[in-house]
């Protein structure tokens, strides 16, 4: 009876923190995997190896923003909500509502003697590549180096990633994809080890995420909160209830510091919203959420050939059937391979299902019941956190837990 009870308690045990969950850090080994990810990303980056501006819906808009950010930097202004040279010289409160970091980085590269198109393409490429690196850094903690590599490649080649970077050409969102893995990793290390390095990574990455693309930060916020709760359960038992709540408040503190550190951007945007006609952005038919739900055949689109030489070739706006199948396979293997991973896998599957649900017509009642969701405009935006979770689960394929 005692043995049976112990095995049952072990089976249902919440996620436990253990020293073995973090692989040893070897500088040469880390360098090898970062280099390998760079090599594997080259086919994805080929369309950006040009001196011409890429052909995407928002490419020109991001070029204009970068030029304005460069003009402000020339005057010694590091941050300004006001774009004085826009709107025919009358000025426009662009950066009060549009996160400016990607534009500023592009302007810095231009100041280093790169042409505007090359500087813009370089920031697109660095944003894509950095997303693979940061996903590897997160996933290796739970699935080992090779599992992290699988997750990194899945994240790099996620169909929605290509859609955002090459078709919509949203520079800010492309760069923002690299930051949520760092927030998750930092929260985990901070809650587990109470290290200043973990706290700093979580807080600073969240601040950068808001300053890069605030809408992406708001989409990922439920995932961050759930992640804190997940590792809080690692100490939740009759003997360690006090430690459990302490762990919860640790994670909450990190998020609050991130929100506070980025308040210089999001707080004025909220208080000054009445000064602009923001509601018009959500009333035009292309931006109504009711017109932007995904049908299942698009959500789970199969891979197709793409020709980078074509102007504005349309990658699928999808999670992708292949990515979903590999993610579910990784989840299954991780579930069977290690008991301590089951809470993590269950949490990620729940998050994946929740985010995917928000992209389809069946969730319209949720969008109607929560009017704040209308500010996201496009339900398919939630493919960004769904793609991260799916890629993360792909790391379970490696069989290293």
PDB file of C-alpha atoms in Angstrom, residues 85-207:
ATOM      1  CA  UNK A  85       8.546  65.444 -39.810  1.00  0.00           C
ATOM      2  CA  UNK A  86       5.524  63.308 -40.609  1.00  0.00           C
ATOM      3  CA  UNK A  87       2.110  64.455 -41.906  1.00  0.00           C
ATOM      4  CA  UNK A  88       3.723  66.925 -44.353  1.00  0.00           C
ATOM      5  CA  UNK A  89       5.751  68.516 -41.580  1.00  0.00           C
ATOM      6  CA  UNK A  90       2.828  69.129 -39.238  1.00  0.00           C
ATOM      7  CA  UNK A  91       3.942  66.268 -37.033  1.00  0.00           C
ATOM      8  CA  UNK A  92       2.210  63.106 -35.899  1.00  0.00           C
ATOM      9  CA  UNK A  93       2.072  61.285 -32.525  1.00  0.00           C
ATOM     10  CA  UNK A  94       3.319  58.093 -34.166  1.00  0.00           C
ATOM     11  CA  UNK A  95       5.681  56.779 -31.520  1.00  0.00           C
ATOM     12  CA  UNK A  96       3.194  57.389 -28.744  1.00  0.00           C
ATOM     13  CA  UNK A  97       1.180  54.468 -30.109  1.00  0.00           C
ATOM     14  CA  UNK A  98       3.700  52.557 -32.240  1.00  0.00           C
ATOM     15  CA  UNK A  99       6.618  50.905 -30.448  1.00  0.00           C
ATOM     16  CA  UNK A 100       9.790  52.435 -31.928  1.00  0.00           C
ATOM     17  CA  UNK A 101      12.676  50.065 -31.090  1.00  0.00           C
ATOM     18  CA  UNK A 102      12.936  48.287 -34.452  1.00  0.00           C
ATOM     19  CA  UNK A 103      12.864  51.646 -36.251  1.00  0.00           C
ATOM     20  CA  UNK A 104      15.593  53.008 -33.987  1.00  0.00           C
ATOM     21  CA  UNK A 105      17.820  49.964 -34.532  1.00  0.00           C
ATOM     22  CA  UNK A 106      17.377  50.358 -38.302  1.00  0.00           C
ATOM     23  CA  UNK A 107      18.350  54.019 -38.009  1.00  0.00           C
ATOM     24  CA  UNK A 108      21.485  53.093 -36.048  1.00  0.00           C
ATOM     25  CA  UNK A 109      22.567  50.662 -38.789  1.00  0.00           C
ATOM     26  CA  UNK A 110      21.956  53.384 -41.370  1.00  0.00           C
ATOM     27  CA  UNK A 111      24.183  55.709 -39.350  1.00  0.00           C
ATOM     28  CA  UNK A 112      26.869  53.020 -39.637  1.00  0.00           C
ATOM     29  CA  UNK A 113      26.954  53.730 -43.395  1.00  0.00           C
ATOM     30  CA  UNK A 114      24.444  51.095 -44.535  1.00  0.00           C
ATOM     31  CA  UNK A 115      21.842  52.132 -47.064  1.00  0.00           C
ATOM     32  CA  UNK A 116      18.267  52.270 -45.802  1.00  0.00           C
ATOM     33  CA  UNK A 117      17.161  49.104 -47.660  1.00  0.00           C
ATOM     34  CA  UNK A 118      20.183  47.125 -46.431  1.00  0.00           C
ATOM     35  CA  UNK A 119      19.733  48.381 -42.858  1.00  0.00           C
ATOM     36  CA  UNK A 120      16.049  47.442 -42.969  1.00  0.00           C
ATOM     37  CA  UNK A 121      16.728  43.965 -44.370  1.00  0.00           C
ATOM     38  CA  UNK A 122      19.449  43.435 -41.768  1.00  0.00           C
ATOM     39  CA  UNK A 123      17.051  44.143 -38.900  1.00  0.00           C
ATOM     40  CA  UNK A 124      14.486  41.756 -40.405  1.00  0.00           C
ATOM     41  CA  UNK A 125      17.195  39.081 -40.655  1.00  0.00           C
ATOM     42  CA  UNK A 126      18.523  39.654 -37.143  1.00  0.00           C
ATOM     43  CA  UNK A 127      15.011  39.505 -35.714  1.00  0.00           C
ATOM     44  CA  UNK A 128      14.346  36.172 -37.409  1.00  0.00           C
ATOM     45  CA  UNK A 129      17.711  34.692 -36.437  1.00  0.00           C
ATOM     46  CA  UNK A 130      17.467  35.917 -32.840  1.00  0.00           C
ATOM     47  CA  UNK A 131      14.105  34.179 -32.467  1.00  0.00           C
ATOM     48  CA  UNK A 132      15.784  30.854 -33.253  1.00  0.00           C
ATOM     49  CA  UNK A 133      18.582  31.532 -30.797  1.00  0.00           C
ATOM     50  CA  UNK A 134      16.280  32.498 -27.939  1.00  0.00           C
ATOM     51  CA  UNK A 135      13.948  29.555 -28.539  1.00  0.00           C
ATOM     52  CA  UNK A 136      16.936  27.214 -28.367  1.00  0.00           C
ATOM     53  CA  UNK A 137      18.029  28.855 -25.118  1.00  0.00           C
ATOM     54  CA  UNK A 138      14.589  28.282 -23.590  1.00  0.00           C
ATOM     55  CA  UNK A 139      13.899  24.784 -24.912  1.00  0.00           C
ATOM     56  CA  UNK A 140      17.342  23.377 -24.058  1.00  0.00           C
ATOM     57  CA  UNK A 141      16.506  23.941 -20.389  1.00  0.00           C
ATOM     58  CA  UNK A 142      13.809  21.278 -20.606  1.00  0.00           C
ATOM     59  CA  UNK A 143      14.682  19.118 -23.627  1.00  0.00           C
ATOM     60  CA  UNK A 144      18.464  19.349 -23.832  1.00  0.00           C
ATOM     61  CA  UNK A 145      20.601  20.965 -26.535  1.00  0.00           C
ATOM     62  CA  UNK A 146      19.324  18.832 -29.409  1.00  0.00           C
ATOM     63  CA  UNK A 147      15.730  19.216 -28.334  1.00  0.00           C
ATOM     64  CA  UNK A 148      16.343  22.945 -28.206  1.00  0.00           C
ATOM     65  CA  UNK A 149      17.683  22.774 -31.751  1.00  0.00           C
ATOM     66  CA  UNK A 150      14.500  21.066 -32.975  1.00  0.00           C
ATOM     67  CA  UNK A 151      12.394  23.717 -31.236  1.00  0.00           C
ATOM     68  CA  UNK A 152      14.519  26.528 -32.682  1.00  0.00           C
ATOM     69  CA  UNK A 153      14.181  25.254 -36.253  1.00  0.00           C
ATOM     70  CA  UNK A 154      10.424  24.764 -35.775  1.00  0.00           C
ATOM     71  CA  UNK A 155      10.125  28.339 -34.503  1.00  0.00           C
ATOM     72  CA  UNK A 156      12.214  29.748 -37.361  1.00  0.00           C
ATOM     73  CA  UNK A 157      10.213  27.957 -40.045  1.00  0.00           C
ATOM     74  CA  UNK A 158       6.769  28.356 -38.480  1.00  0.00           C
ATOM     75  CA  UNK A 159       4.437  29.375 -41.356  1.00  0.00           C
ATOM     76  CA  UNK A 160       3.088  32.381 -39.464  1.00  0.00           C
ATOM     77  CA  UNK A 161       6.642  33.590 -38.896  1.00  0.00           C
ATOM     78  CA  UNK A 162       7.182  33.743 -42.653  1.00  0.00           C
ATOM     79  CA  UNK A 163       3.801  35.414 -43.135  1.00  0.00           C
ATOM     80  CA  UNK A 164       4.652  38.163 -40.647  1.00  0.00           C
ATOM     81  CA  UNK A 165       8.206  38.739 -41.861  1.00  0.00           C
ATOM     82  CA  UNK A 166       7.840  38.459 -45.634  1.00  0.00           C
ATOM     83  CA  UNK A 167       4.207  39.089 -46.561  1.00  0.00           C
ATOM     84  CA  UNK A 168       2.942  41.543 -43.963  1.00  0.00           C
ATOM     85  CA  UNK A 169       6.553  42.675 -43.532  1.00  0.00           C
ATOM     86  CA  UNK A 170       5.897  43.821 -39.969  1.00  0.00           C
ATOM     87  CA  UNK A 171       9.381  44.709 -38.794  1.00  0.00           C
ATOM     88  CA  UNK A 172       8.374  45.329 -35.184  1.00  0.00           C
ATOM     89  CA  UNK A 173       6.550  41.999 -34.876  1.00  0.00           C
ATOM     90  CA  UNK A 174       9.410  40.140 -36.558  1.00  0.00           C
ATOM     91  CA  UNK A 175      11.885  41.481 -34.003  1.00  0.00           C
ATOM     92  CA  UNK A 176       9.426  40.935 -31.133  1.00  0.00           C
ATOM     93  CA  UNK A 177       9.277  37.175 -31.800  1.00  0.00           C
ATOM     94  CA  UNK A 178      12.737  36.807 -30.249  1.00  0.00           C
ATOM     95  CA  UNK A 179      11.779  38.177 -26.818  1.00  0.00           C
ATOM     96  CA  UNK A 180       9.009  35.963 -25.304  1.00  0.00           C
ATOM     97  CA  UNK A 181      11.362  32.939 -24.979  1.00  0.00           C
ATOM     98  CA  UNK A 182      13.717  35.104 -22.917  1.00  0.00           C
ATOM     99  CA  UNK A 183      10.873  36.270 -20.662  1.00  0.00           C
ATOM    100  CA  UNK A 184       9.831  32.653 -20.052  1.00  0.00           C
ATOM    101  CA  UNK A 185      13.403  31.518 -19.417  1.00  0.00           C
ATOM    102  CA  UNK A 186      14.092  34.426 -17.065  1.00  0.00           C
ATOM    103  CA  UNK A 187      10.917  33.809 -15.054  1.00  0.00           C
ATOM    104  CA  UNK A 188      11.778  30.134 -14.699  1.00  0.00           C
ATOM    105  CA  UNK A 189      15.348  30.781 -13.526  1.00  0.00           C
ATOM    106  CA  UNK A 190      14.207  33.542 -11.183  1.00  0.00           C
ATOM    107  CA  UNK A 191      11.514  31.385  -9.572  1.00  0.00           C
ATOM    108  CA  UNK A 192      13.759  28.324  -9.393  1.00  0.00           C
ATOM    109  CA  UNK A 193      17.115  29.772  -8.340  1.00  0.00           C
ATOM    110  CA  UNK A 194      16.256  33.322  -7.232  1.00  0.00           C
ATOM    111  CA  UNK A 195      19.133  34.592  -9.337  1.00  0.00           C
ATOM    112  CA  UNK A 196      19.488  38.245 -10.278  1.00  0.00           C
ATOM    113  CA  UNK A 197      20.377  37.024 -13.778  1.00  0.00           C
ATOM    114  CA  UNK A 198      16.979  35.373 -14.146  1.00  0.00           C
ATOM    115  CA  UNK A 199      15.136  38.384 -12.746  1.00  0.00           C
ATOM    116  CA  UNK A 200      17.040  40.799 -14.955  1.00  0.00           C
ATOM    117  CA  UNK A 201      16.435  38.690 -18.063  1.00  0.00           C
ATOM    118  CA  UNK A 202      12.689  38.464 -17.400  1.00  0.00           C
ATOM    119  CA  UNK A 203      12.236  42.153 -16.586  1.00  0.00           C
ATOM    120  CA  UNK A 204      14.485  43.610 -19.269  1.00  0.00           C
ATOM    121  CA  UNK A 205      13.128  41.266 -21.967  1.00  0.00           C
ATOM    122  CA  UNK A 206       9.551  42.219 -21.091  1.00  0.00           C
ATOM    123  CA  UNK A 207      10.408  45.920 -21.261  1.00  0.00           C
TER     124      UNK A 207
END
